[in-house]
């Protein structure tokens, strides 16, 4: 039977996806993902059944995916495989492209930010500024915000989320003296925002991860509290300059956009005086 151009392209893409998955599986050792090493291993890196187990998918289904079979993978499954194989943002996007899936939401949101937004954030220094979506992902930030939070540049792209960092990163907790007071409101606001995104894999995967990694989040999530209240005054404890107090202002990047630019303006002269004069 003669193949059409579209079917040939799809066939090439499936085989490229299979080779890509194998190459990424073979570079990860069992100890990197917390698996015991027992006996001799003929396969470099992880075995197929180990990837399937860690990603929560069927062994047969994942094997077919690596064999280039004509099967469809949901965004949720691709996300799970990406996390298991520890793909970086570019590899994550490449995985979705080869699988013929829609562009990953986080990368799609980042592309909505124009050069003008980045220039504006730079001009606002020394005031800390960040851009976030409704899922609490940090899409962009200036050097002042990086200084305030202790090095966002060192945090993997996929982990730059305020909920993940507040609930799992001790360094962030140390810099937020009102953390225990504010985190219930943050979680309640996240739950309220999720009402518009209940079927979206990126939101469900984030909730699943937080419930697994944070007992506090698990407890608060079961309480079903919701809130639309914004935190407009926030305190930070910087290891070099001490206590800082900021007022928050939010600028939404479009009439219907859920992406907002948050500017932290010093709430008093003492805070303003402590900000670095240059970066």
PDB file of N, CA and C in Angstrom, residues 39-140:
ATOM      1  N   UNK A  39      22.782  -7.140  40.932  1.00  0.00           N
ATOM      2  CA  UNK A  39      23.282  -7.998  39.873  1.00  0.00           C
ATOM      3  C   UNK A  39      23.796  -7.215  38.676  1.00  0.00           C
ATOM      4  N   UNK A  40      24.169  -7.948  37.662  1.00  0.00           N
ATOM      5  CA  UNK A  40      24.689  -7.328  36.445  1.00  0.00           C
ATOM      6  C   UNK A  40      23.541  -6.824  35.580  1.00  0.00           C
ATOM      7  N   UNK A  41      23.767  -5.710  34.917  1.00  0.00           N
ATOM      8  CA  UNK A  41      22.744  -5.124  34.055  1.00  0.00           C
ATOM      9  C   UNK A  41      23.281  -5.070  32.636  1.00  0.00           C
ATOM     10  N   UNK A  42      22.576  -5.711  31.720  1.00  0.00           N
ATOM     11  CA  UNK A  42      22.998  -5.697  30.318  1.00  0.00           C
ATOM     12  C   UNK A  42      22.622  -4.380  29.644  1.00  0.00           C
ATOM     13  N   UNK A  43      21.630  -3.711  30.205  1.00  0.00           N
ATOM     14  CA  UNK A  43      21.135  -2.472  29.611  1.00  0.00           C
ATOM     15  C   UNK A  43      21.778  -1.259  30.291  1.00  0.00           C
ATOM     16  N   UNK A  44      22.396  -0.343  29.513  1.00  0.00           N
ATOM     17  CA  UNK A  44      22.910   0.873  30.140  1.00  0.00           C
ATOM     18  C   UNK A  44      21.744   1.739  30.624  1.00  0.00           C
ATOM     19  N   UNK A  45      21.892   2.315  31.795  1.00  0.00           N
ATOM     20  CA  UNK A  45      20.824   3.158  32.313  1.00  0.00           C
ATOM     21  C   UNK A  45      19.663   2.361  32.853  1.00  0.00           C
ATOM     22  N   UNK A  46      18.465   2.894  32.694  1.00  0.00           N
ATOM     23  CA  UNK A  46      17.256   2.248  33.205  1.00  0.00           C
ATOM     24  C   UNK A  46      16.716   1.225  32.212  1.00  0.00           C
ATOM     25  N   UNK A  47      16.001   0.244  32.726  1.00  0.00           N
ATOM     26  CA  UNK A  47      15.276  -0.692  31.882  1.00  0.00           C
ATOM     27  C   UNK A  47      13.915  -0.078  31.515  1.00  0.00           C
ATOM     28  N   UNK A  48      13.325  -0.603  30.454  1.00  0.00           N
ATOM     29  CA  UNK A  48      12.014  -0.087  30.030  1.00  0.00           C
ATOM     30  C   UNK A  48      10.975  -0.239  31.131  1.00  0.00           C
ATOM     31  N   UNK A  49      10.986  -1.408  31.788  1.00  0.00           N
ATOM     32  CA  UNK A  49       9.981  -1.636  32.827  1.00  0.00           C
ATOM     33  C   UNK A  49      10.168  -0.700  34.016  1.00  0.00           C
ATOM     34  N   UNK A  50      11.412  -0.254  34.248  1.00  0.00           N
ATOM     35  CA  UNK A  50      11.667   0.687  35.346  1.00  0.00           C
ATOM     36  C   UNK A  50      11.119   2.069  35.007  1.00  0.00           C
ATOM     37  N   UNK A  51      11.313   2.496  33.759  1.00  0.00           N
ATOM     38  CA  UNK A  51      10.750   3.783  33.327  1.00  0.00           C
ATOM     39  C   UNK A  51       9.225   3.739  33.427  1.00  0.00           C
ATOM     40  N   UNK A  52       8.645   2.641  32.949  1.00  0.00           N
ATOM     41  CA  UNK A  52       7.181   2.503  32.986  1.00  0.00           C
ATOM     42  C   UNK A  52       6.669   2.559  34.424  1.00  0.00           C
ATOM     43  N   UNK A  53       7.353   1.866  35.319  1.00  0.00           N
ATOM     44  CA  UNK A  53       6.932   1.851  36.723  1.00  0.00           C
ATOM     45  C   UNK A  53       7.024   3.240  37.339  1.00  0.00           C
ATOM     46  N   UNK A  54       8.143   3.917  37.121  1.00  0.00           N
ATOM     47  CA  UNK A  54       8.342   5.243  37.708  1.00  0.00           C
ATOM     48  C   UNK A  54       7.377   6.279  37.131  1.00  0.00           C
ATOM     49  N   UNK A  55       7.027   6.112  35.854  1.00  0.00           N
ATOM     50  CA  UNK A  55       6.114   7.064  35.196  1.00  0.00           C
ATOM     51  C   UNK A  55       4.648   6.714  35.414  1.00  0.00           C
ATOM     52  N   UNK A  56       4.395   5.513  35.939  1.00  0.00           N
ATOM     53  CA  UNK A  56       3.011   5.105  36.183  1.00  0.00           C
ATOM     54  C   UNK A  56       2.256   4.720  34.929  1.00  0.00           C
ATOM     55  N   UNK A  57       2.970   4.119  33.949  1.00  0.00           N
ATOM     56  CA  UNK A  57       2.320   3.680  32.720  1.00  0.00           C
ATOM     57  C   UNK A  57       2.563   2.182  32.541  1.00  0.00           C
ATOM     58  N   UNK A  58       1.825   1.553  31.637  1.00  0.00           N
ATOM     59  CA  UNK A  58       1.973   0.131  31.405  1.00  0.00           C
ATOM     60  C   UNK A  58       3.290  -0.194  30.713  1.00  0.00           C
ATOM     61  N   UNK A  59       3.904  -1.315  31.085  1.00  0.00           N
ATOM     62  CA  UNK A  59       5.176  -1.719  30.489  1.00  0.00           C
ATOM     63  C   UNK A  59       5.006  -1.975  28.989  1.00  0.00           C
ATOM     64  N   UNK A  60       3.947  -2.686  28.624  1.00  0.00           N
ATOM     65  CA  UNK A  60       3.708  -2.984  27.206  1.00  0.00           C
ATOM     66  C   UNK A  60       3.519  -1.705  26.412  1.00  0.00           C
ATOM     67  N   UNK A  61       2.730  -0.791  26.965  1.00  0.00           N
ATOM     68  CA  UNK A  61       2.467   0.477  26.268  1.00  0.00           C
ATOM     69  C   UNK A  61       3.762   1.266  26.071  1.00  0.00           C
ATOM     70  N   UNK A  62       4.587   1.358  27.122  1.00  0.00           N
ATOM     71  CA  UNK A  62       5.841   2.106  26.983  1.00  0.00           C
ATOM     72  C   UNK A  62       6.783   1.408  26.000  1.00  0.00           C
ATOM     73  N   UNK A  63       6.803   0.084  26.008  1.00  0.00           N
ATOM     74  CA  UNK A  63       7.639  -0.662  25.062  1.00  0.00           C
ATOM     75  C   UNK A  63       7.220  -0.347  23.629  1.00  0.00           C
ATOM     76  N   UNK A  64       5.916  -0.323  23.382  1.00  0.00           N
ATOM     77  CA  UNK A  64       5.427   0.032  22.055  1.00  0.00           C
ATOM     78  C   UNK A  64       5.875   1.444  21.652  1.00  0.00           C
ATOM     79  N   UNK A  65       5.866   2.357  22.611  1.00  0.00           N
ATOM     80  CA  UNK A  65       6.285   3.729  22.338  1.00  0.00           C
ATOM     81  C   UNK A  65       7.748   3.751  21.898  1.00  0.00           C
ATOM     82  N   UNK A  66       8.589   2.962  22.573  1.00  0.00           N
ATOM     83  CA  UNK A  66      10.011   2.902  22.211  1.00  0.00           C
ATOM     84  C   UNK A  66      10.252   2.101  20.943  1.00  0.00           C
ATOM     85  N   UNK A  67       9.276   1.336  20.516  1.00  0.00           N
ATOM     86  CA  UNK A  67       9.397   0.576  19.271  1.00  0.00           C
ATOM     87  C   UNK A  67       8.854   1.347  18.071  1.00  0.00           C
ATOM     88  N   UNK A  68       8.363   2.548  18.313  1.00  0.00           N
ATOM     89  CA  UNK A  68       7.857   3.369  17.216  1.00  0.00           C
ATOM     90  C   UNK A  68       6.499   2.947  16.714  1.00  0.00           C
ATOM     91  N   UNK A  69       5.726   2.261  17.567  1.00  0.00           N
ATOM     92  CA  UNK A  69       4.380   1.833  17.156  1.00  0.00           C
ATOM     93  C   UNK A  69       3.442   3.042  17.024  1.00  0.00           C
ATOM     94  N   UNK A  70       2.378   2.850  16.289  1.00  0.00           N
ATOM     95  CA  UNK A  70       1.403   3.921  16.043  1.00  0.00           C
ATOM     96  C   UNK A  70       0.406   3.986  17.198  1.00  0.00           C
ATOM     97  N   UNK A  71       0.826   4.620  18.291  1.00  0.00           N
ATOM     98  CA  UNK A  71      -0.045   4.805  19.457  1.00  0.00           C
ATOM     99  C   UNK A  71      -0.017   6.269  19.864  1.00  0.00           C
ATOM    100  N   UNK A  72      -1.061   6.685  20.551  1.00  0.00           N
ATOM    101  CA  UNK A  72      -1.163   8.076  20.997  1.00  0.00           C
ATOM    102  C   UNK A  72      -0.841   8.181  22.479  1.00  0.00           C
ATOM    103  N   UNK A  73      -0.122   9.228  22.832  1.00  0.00           N
ATOM    104  CA  UNK A  73       0.235   9.483  24.237  1.00  0.00           C
ATOM    105  C   UNK A  73      -0.414  10.788  24.680  1.00  0.00           C
ATOM    106  N   UNK A  74      -1.077  10.754  25.819  1.00  0.00           N
ATOM    107  CA  UNK A  74      -1.709  11.964  26.346  1.00  0.00           C
ATOM    108  C   UNK A  74      -0.652  12.909  26.913  1.00  0.00           C
ATOM    109  N   UNK A  75      -1.041  14.170  27.101  1.00  0.00           N
ATOM    110  CA  UNK A  75      -0.135  15.157  27.700  1.00  0.00           C
ATOM    111  C   UNK A  75       0.283  14.718  29.103  1.00  0.00           C
ATOM    112  N   UNK A  76      -0.658  14.147  29.844  1.00  0.00           N
ATOM    113  CA  UNK A  76      -0.371  13.728  31.216  1.00  0.00           C
ATOM    114  C   UNK A  76       0.686  12.632  31.236  1.00  0.00           C
ATOM    115  N   UNK A  77       0.589  11.672  30.331  1.00  0.00           N
ATOM    116  CA  UNK A  77       1.565  10.583  30.255  1.00  0.00           C
ATOM    117  C   UNK A  77       2.918  11.115  29.803  1.00  0.00           C
ATOM    118  N   UNK A  78       2.927  11.989  28.804  1.00  0.00           N
ATOM    119  CA  UNK A  78       4.190  12.563  28.332  1.00  0.00           C
ATOM    120  C   UNK A  78       4.870  13.354  29.440  1.00  0.00           C
ATOM    121  N   UNK A  79       4.076  14.080  30.229  1.00  0.00           N
ATOM    122  CA  UNK A  79       4.630  14.815  31.373  1.00  0.00           C
ATOM    123  C   UNK A  79       5.290  13.860  32.353  1.00  0.00           C
ATOM    124  N   UNK A  80       4.637  12.739  32.646  1.00  0.00           N
ATOM    125  CA  UNK A  80       5.174  11.766  33.600  1.00  0.00           C
ATOM    126  C   UNK A  80       6.462  11.143  33.079  1.00  0.00           C
ATOM    127  N   UNK A  81       6.503  10.813  31.796  1.00  0.00           N
ATOM    128  CA  UNK A  81       7.715  10.249  31.202  1.00  0.00           C
ATOM    129  C   UNK A  81       8.842  11.273  31.213  1.00  0.00           C
ATOM    130  N   UNK A  82       8.503  12.522  30.916  1.00  0.00           N
ATOM    131  CA  UNK A  82       9.502  13.589  30.918  1.00  0.00           C
ATOM    132  C   UNK A  82      10.144  13.746  32.287  1.00  0.00           C
ATOM    133  N   UNK A  83       9.324  13.730  33.349  1.00  0.00           N
ATOM    134  CA  UNK A  83       9.875  13.862  34.697  1.00  0.00           C
ATOM    135  C   UNK A  83      10.739  12.658  35.057  1.00  0.00           C
ATOM    136  N   UNK A  84      10.295  11.463  34.671  1.00  0.00           N
ATOM    137  CA  UNK A  84      11.048  10.250  34.977  1.00  0.00           C
ATOM    138  C   UNK A  84      12.416  10.264  34.301  1.00  0.00           C
ATOM    139  N   UNK A  85      12.455  10.734  33.057  1.00  0.00           N
ATOM    140  CA  UNK A  85      13.703  10.762  32.296  1.00  0.00           C
ATOM    141  C   UNK A  85      14.505  12.031  32.543  1.00  0.00           C
ATOM    142  N   UNK A  86      13.988  12.896  33.415  1.00  0.00           N
ATOM    143  CA  UNK A  86      14.690  14.129  33.806  1.00  0.00           C
ATOM    144  C   UNK A  86      15.060  14.986  32.601  1.00  0.00           C
ATOM    145  N   UNK A  87      14.071  15.211  31.746  1.00  0.00           N
ATOM    146  CA  UNK A  87      14.310  16.019  30.559  1.00  0.00           C
ATOM    147  C   UNK A  87      14.400  17.492  30.927  1.00  0.00           C
ATOM    148  N   UNK A  88      15.289  18.211  30.254  1.00  0.00           N
ATOM    149  CA  UNK A  88      15.364  19.656  30.464  1.00  0.00           C
ATOM    150  C   UNK A  88      14.259  20.315  29.634  1.00  0.00           C
ATOM    151  N   UNK A  89      14.042  21.628  29.753  1.00  0.00           N
ATOM    152  CA  UNK A  89      12.923  22.272  29.039  1.00  0.00           C
ATOM    153  C   UNK A  89      12.935  22.048  27.531  1.00  0.00           C
ATOM    154  N   UNK A  90      14.131  22.091  26.915  1.00  0.00           N
ATOM    155  CA  UNK A  90      14.212  21.904  25.459  1.00  0.00           C
ATOM    156  C   UNK A  90      13.870  20.460  25.087  1.00  0.00           C
ATOM    157  N   UNK A  91      14.364  19.504  25.869  1.00  0.00           N
ATOM    158  CA  UNK A  91      14.039  18.097  25.620  1.00  0.00           C
ATOM    159  C   UNK A  91      12.560  17.828  25.859  1.00  0.00           C
ATOM    160  N   UNK A  92      11.999  18.482  26.865  1.00  0.00           N
ATOM    161  CA  UNK A  92      10.576  18.333  27.185  1.00  0.00           C
ATOM    162  C   UNK A  92       9.717  18.769  25.991  1.00  0.00           C
ATOM    163  N   UNK A  93      10.044  19.922  25.426  1.00  0.00           N
ATOM    164  CA  UNK A  93       9.321  20.424  24.265  1.00  0.00           C
ATOM    165  C   UNK A  93       9.520  19.500  23.061  1.00  0.00           C
ATOM    166  N   UNK A  94      10.750  19.009  22.897  1.00  0.00           N
ATOM    167  CA  UNK A  94      11.063  18.102  21.793  1.00  0.00           C
ATOM    168  C   UNK A  94      10.236  16.817  21.896  1.00  0.00           C
ATOM    169  N   UNK A  95      10.095  16.296  23.115  1.00  0.00           N
ATOM    170  CA  UNK A  95       9.285  15.097  23.346  1.00  0.00           C
ATOM    171  C   UNK A  95       7.848  15.322  22.887  1.00  0.00           C
ATOM    172  N   UNK A  96       7.263  16.450  23.271  1.00  0.00           N
ATOM    173  CA  UNK A  96       5.883  16.756  22.894  1.00  0.00           C
ATOM    174  C   UNK A  96       5.747  16.904  21.377  1.00  0.00           C
ATOM    175  N   UNK A  97       6.742  17.524  20.753  1.00  0.00           N
ATOM    176  CA  UNK A  97       6.699  17.724  19.301  1.00  0.00           C
ATOM    177  C   UNK A  97       6.743  16.392  18.567  1.00  0.00           C
ATOM    178  N   UNK A  98       7.660  15.514  18.963  1.00  0.00           N
ATOM    179  CA  UNK A  98       7.782  14.217  18.315  1.00  0.00           C
ATOM    180  C   UNK A  98       6.533  13.368  18.528  1.00  0.00           C
ATOM    181  N   UNK A  99       5.890  13.527  19.689  1.00  0.00           N
ATOM    182  CA  UNK A  99       4.682  12.749  19.986  1.00  0.00           C
ATOM    183  C   UNK A  99       3.440  13.342  19.339  1.00  0.00           C
ATOM    184  N   UNK A 100       3.585  14.491  18.678  1.00  0.00           N
ATOM    185  CA  UNK A 100       2.442  15.133  18.030  1.00  0.00           C
ATOM    186  C   UNK A 100       1.447  15.707  19.002  1.00  0.00           C
ATOM    187  N   UNK A 101       1.923  16.039  20.213  1.00  0.00           N
ATOM    188  CA  UNK A 101       1.055  16.584  21.260  1.00  0.00           C
ATOM    189  C   UNK A 101       1.100  18.109  21.231  1.00  0.00           C
ATOM    190  N   UNK A 102       0.089  18.766  21.807  1.00  0.00           N
ATOM    191  CA  UNK A 102       0.113  20.233  21.885  1.00  0.00           C
ATOM    192  C   UNK A 102       1.332  20.717  22.660  1.00  0.00           C
ATOM    193  N   UNK A 103       1.718  21.942  22.381  1.00  0.00           N
ATOM    194  CA  UNK A 103       2.877  22.519  23.053  1.00  0.00           C
ATOM    195  C   UNK A 103       2.674  22.516  24.568  1.00  0.00           C
ATOM    196  N   UNK A 104       3.711  22.134  25.336  1.00  0.00           N
ATOM    197  CA  UNK A 104       3.578  22.142  26.798  1.00  0.00           C
ATOM    198  C   UNK A 104       3.129  23.510  27.300  1.00  0.00           C
ATOM    199  N   UNK A 105       2.176  23.553  28.252  1.00  0.00           N
ATOM    200  CA  UNK A 105       1.613  24.829  28.710  1.00  0.00           C
ATOM    201  C   UNK A 105       2.651  25.824  29.217  1.00  0.00           C
ATOM    202  N   UNK A 106       3.651  25.354  29.977  1.00  0.00           N
ATOM    203  CA  UNK A 106       4.626  26.272  30.557  1.00  0.00           C
ATOM    204  C   UNK A 106       5.435  26.956  29.471  1.00  0.00           C
ATOM    205  N   UNK A 107       5.899  26.183  28.486  1.00  0.00           N
ATOM    206  CA  UNK A 107       6.669  26.778  27.400  1.00  0.00           C
ATOM    207  C   UNK A 107       5.792  27.723  26.575  1.00  0.00           C
ATOM    208  N   UNK A 108       4.516  27.346  26.410  1.00  0.00           N
ATOM    209  CA  UNK A 108       3.595  28.200  25.655  1.00  0.00           C
ATOM    210  C   UNK A 108       3.401  29.537  26.360  1.00  0.00           C
ATOM    211  N   UNK A 109       3.253  29.496  27.698  1.00  0.00           N
ATOM    212  CA  UNK A 109       3.099  30.731  28.458  1.00  0.00           C
ATOM    213  C   UNK A 109       4.336  31.610  28.337  1.00  0.00           C
ATOM    214  N   UNK A 110       5.522  30.984  28.398  1.00  0.00           N
ATOM    215  CA  UNK A 110       6.765  31.758  28.317  1.00  0.00           C
ATOM    216  C   UNK A 110       6.875  32.506  26.991  1.00  0.00           C
ATOM    217  N   UNK A 111       6.398  31.879  25.911  1.00  0.00           N
ATOM    218  CA  UNK A 111       6.491  32.501  24.601  1.00  0.00           C
ATOM    219  C   UNK A 111       5.565  33.711  24.468  1.00  0.00           C
ATOM    220  N   UNK A 112       4.588  33.832  25.372  1.00  0.00           N
ATOM    221  CA  UNK A 112       3.680  34.975  25.329  1.00  0.00           C
ATOM    222  C   UNK A 112       4.343  36.254  25.826  1.00  0.00           C
ATOM    223  N   UNK A 113       5.499  36.113  26.492  1.00  0.00           N
ATOM    224  CA  UNK A 113       6.175  37.276  27.045  1.00  0.00           C
ATOM    225  C   UNK A 113       7.027  37.943  25.970  1.00  0.00           C
ATOM    226  N   UNK A 114       6.720  39.181  25.681  1.00  0.00           N
ATOM    227  CA  UNK A 114       7.453  39.902  24.639  1.00  0.00           C
ATOM    228  C   UNK A 114       8.762  40.451  25.187  1.00  0.00           C
ATOM    229  N   UNK A 115       9.620  40.891  24.280  1.00  0.00           N
ATOM    230  CA  UNK A 115      10.873  41.533  24.690  1.00  0.00           C
ATOM    231  C   UNK A 115      10.594  42.783  25.508  1.00  0.00           C
ATOM    232  N   UNK A 116       9.467  43.452  25.230  1.00  0.00           N
ATOM    233  CA  UNK A 116       9.122  44.661  25.978  1.00  0.00           C
ATOM    234  C   UNK A 116       8.939  44.362  27.465  1.00  0.00           C
ATOM    235  N   UNK A 117       8.339  43.208  27.778  1.00  0.00           N
ATOM    236  CA  UNK A 117       8.140  42.835  29.179  1.00  0.00           C
ATOM    237  C   UNK A 117       9.487  42.641  29.872  1.00  0.00           C
ATOM    238  N   UNK A 118      10.408  41.968  29.203  1.00  0.00           N
ATOM    239  CA  UNK A 118      11.731  41.739  29.792  1.00  0.00           C
ATOM    240  C   UNK A 118      12.488  43.058  29.984  1.00  0.00           C
ATOM    241  N   UNK A 119      12.351  43.961  29.014  1.00  0.00           N
ATOM    242  CA  UNK A 119      13.021  45.262  29.153  1.00  0.00           C
ATOM    243  C   UNK A 119      12.414  46.064  30.303  1.00  0.00           C
ATOM    244  N   UNK A 120      11.105  45.993  30.450  1.00  0.00           N
ATOM    245  CA  UNK A 120      10.437  46.714  31.537  1.00  0.00           C
ATOM    246  C   UNK A 120      10.891  46.182  32.893  1.00  0.00           C
ATOM    247  N   UNK A 121      11.009  44.854  33.035  1.00  0.00           N
ATOM    248  CA  UNK A 121      11.460  44.281  34.307  1.00  0.00           C
ATOM    249  C   UNK A 121      12.868  44.757  34.649  1.00  0.00           C
ATOM    250  N   UNK A 122      13.728  44.828  33.640  1.00  0.00           N
ATOM    251  CA  UNK A 122      15.095  45.291  33.879  1.00  0.00           C
ATOM    252  C   UNK A 122      15.107  46.756  34.306  1.00  0.00           C
ATOM    253  N   UNK A 123      14.247  47.571  33.691  1.00  0.00           N
ATOM    254  CA  UNK A 123      14.199  49.002  34.018  1.00  0.00           C
ATOM    255  C   UNK A 123      13.669  49.256  35.426  1.00  0.00           C
ATOM    256  N   UNK A 124      12.881  48.334  35.962  1.00  0.00           N
ATOM    257  CA  UNK A 124      12.300  48.513  37.288  1.00  0.00           C
ATOM    258  C   UNK A 124      13.284  48.188  38.422  1.00  0.00           C
ATOM    259  N   UNK A 125      14.420  47.622  38.104  1.00  0.00           N
ATOM    260  CA  UNK A 125      15.411  47.365  39.155  1.00  0.00           C
ATOM    261  C   UNK A 125      15.848  48.683  39.782  1.00  0.00           C
ATOM    262  N   UNK A 126      16.099  48.708  41.109  1.00  0.00           N
ATOM    263  CA  UNK A 126      16.308  47.569  42.002  1.00  0.00           C
ATOM    264  C   UNK A 126      15.035  46.952  42.596  1.00  0.00           C
ATOM    265  N   UNK A 127      13.835  47.345  42.111  1.00  0.00           N
ATOM    266  CA  UNK A 127      12.621  46.705  42.609  1.00  0.00           C
ATOM    267  C   UNK A 127      12.543  45.271  42.060  1.00  0.00           C
ATOM    268  N   UNK A 128      12.284  44.290  42.906  1.00  0.00           N
ATOM    269  CA  UNK A 128      12.117  42.918  42.421  1.00  0.00           C
ATOM    270  C   UNK A 128      10.815  42.785  41.620  1.00  0.00           C
ATOM    271  N   UNK A 129      10.894  42.064  40.506  1.00  0.00           N
ATOM    272  CA  UNK A 129       9.736  41.862  39.634  1.00  0.00           C
ATOM    273  C   UNK A 129       9.761  40.426  39.121  1.00  0.00           C
ATOM    274  N   UNK A 130       8.577  39.808  39.079  1.00  0.00           N
ATOM    275  CA  UNK A 130       8.482  38.482  38.459  1.00  0.00           C
ATOM    276  C   UNK A 130       7.168  38.379  37.696  1.00  0.00           C
ATOM    277  N   UNK A 131       7.130  37.461  36.750  1.00  0.00           N
ATOM    278  CA  UNK A 131       5.920  37.198  35.966  1.00  0.00           C
ATOM    279  C   UNK A 131       5.501  35.762  36.255  1.00  0.00           C
ATOM    280  N   UNK A 132       4.223  35.582  36.609  1.00  0.00           N
ATOM    281  CA  UNK A 132       3.711  34.250  36.941  1.00  0.00           C
ATOM    282  C   UNK A 132       2.390  33.999  36.216  1.00  0.00           C
ATOM    283  N   UNK A 133       2.075  32.726  36.038  1.00  0.00           N
ATOM    284  CA  UNK A 133       0.761  32.363  35.525  1.00  0.00           C
ATOM    285  C   UNK A 133      -0.129  31.935  36.694  1.00  0.00           C
ATOM    286  N   UNK A 134      -1.357  31.537  36.394  1.00  0.00           N
ATOM    287  CA  UNK A 134      -2.303  31.184  37.454  1.00  0.00           C
ATOM    288  C   UNK A 134      -1.891  29.921  38.198  1.00  0.00           C
ATOM    289  N   UNK A 135      -1.032  29.113  37.568  1.00  0.00           N
ATOM    290  CA  UNK A 135      -0.571  27.866  38.182  1.00  0.00           C
ATOM    291  C   UNK A 135       0.618  28.105  39.114  1.00  0.00           C
ATOM    292  N   UNK A 136       1.001  29.363  39.281  1.00  0.00           N
ATOM    293  CA  UNK A 136       2.114  29.763  40.157  1.00  0.00           C
ATOM    294  C   UNK A 136       3.476  29.470  39.556  1.00  0.00           C
ATOM    295  N   UNK A 137       3.545  29.175  38.253  1.00  0.00           N
ATOM    296  CA  UNK A 137       4.835  29.019  37.595  1.00  0.00           C
ATOM    297  C   UNK A 137       5.482  30.393  37.432  1.00  0.00           C
ATOM    298  N   UNK A 138       6.777  30.485  37.708  1.00  0.00           N
ATOM    299  CA  UNK A 138       7.522  31.729  37.509  1.00  0.00           C
ATOM    300  C   UNK A 138       8.056  31.709  36.081  1.00  0.00           C
ATOM    301  N   UNK A 139       7.511  32.566  35.225  1.00  0.00           N
ATOM    302  CA  UNK A 139       7.851  32.574  33.810  1.00  0.00           C
ATOM    303  C   UNK A 139       9.052  33.451  33.511  1.00  0.00           C
ATOM    304  N   UNK A 140       9.234  34.490  34.307  1.00  0.00           N
ATOM    305  CA  UNK A 140      10.352  35.416  34.100  1.00  0.00           C
ATOM    306  C   UNK A 140      10.556  36.222  35.375  1.00  0.00           C
TER     307      UNK A 140
END
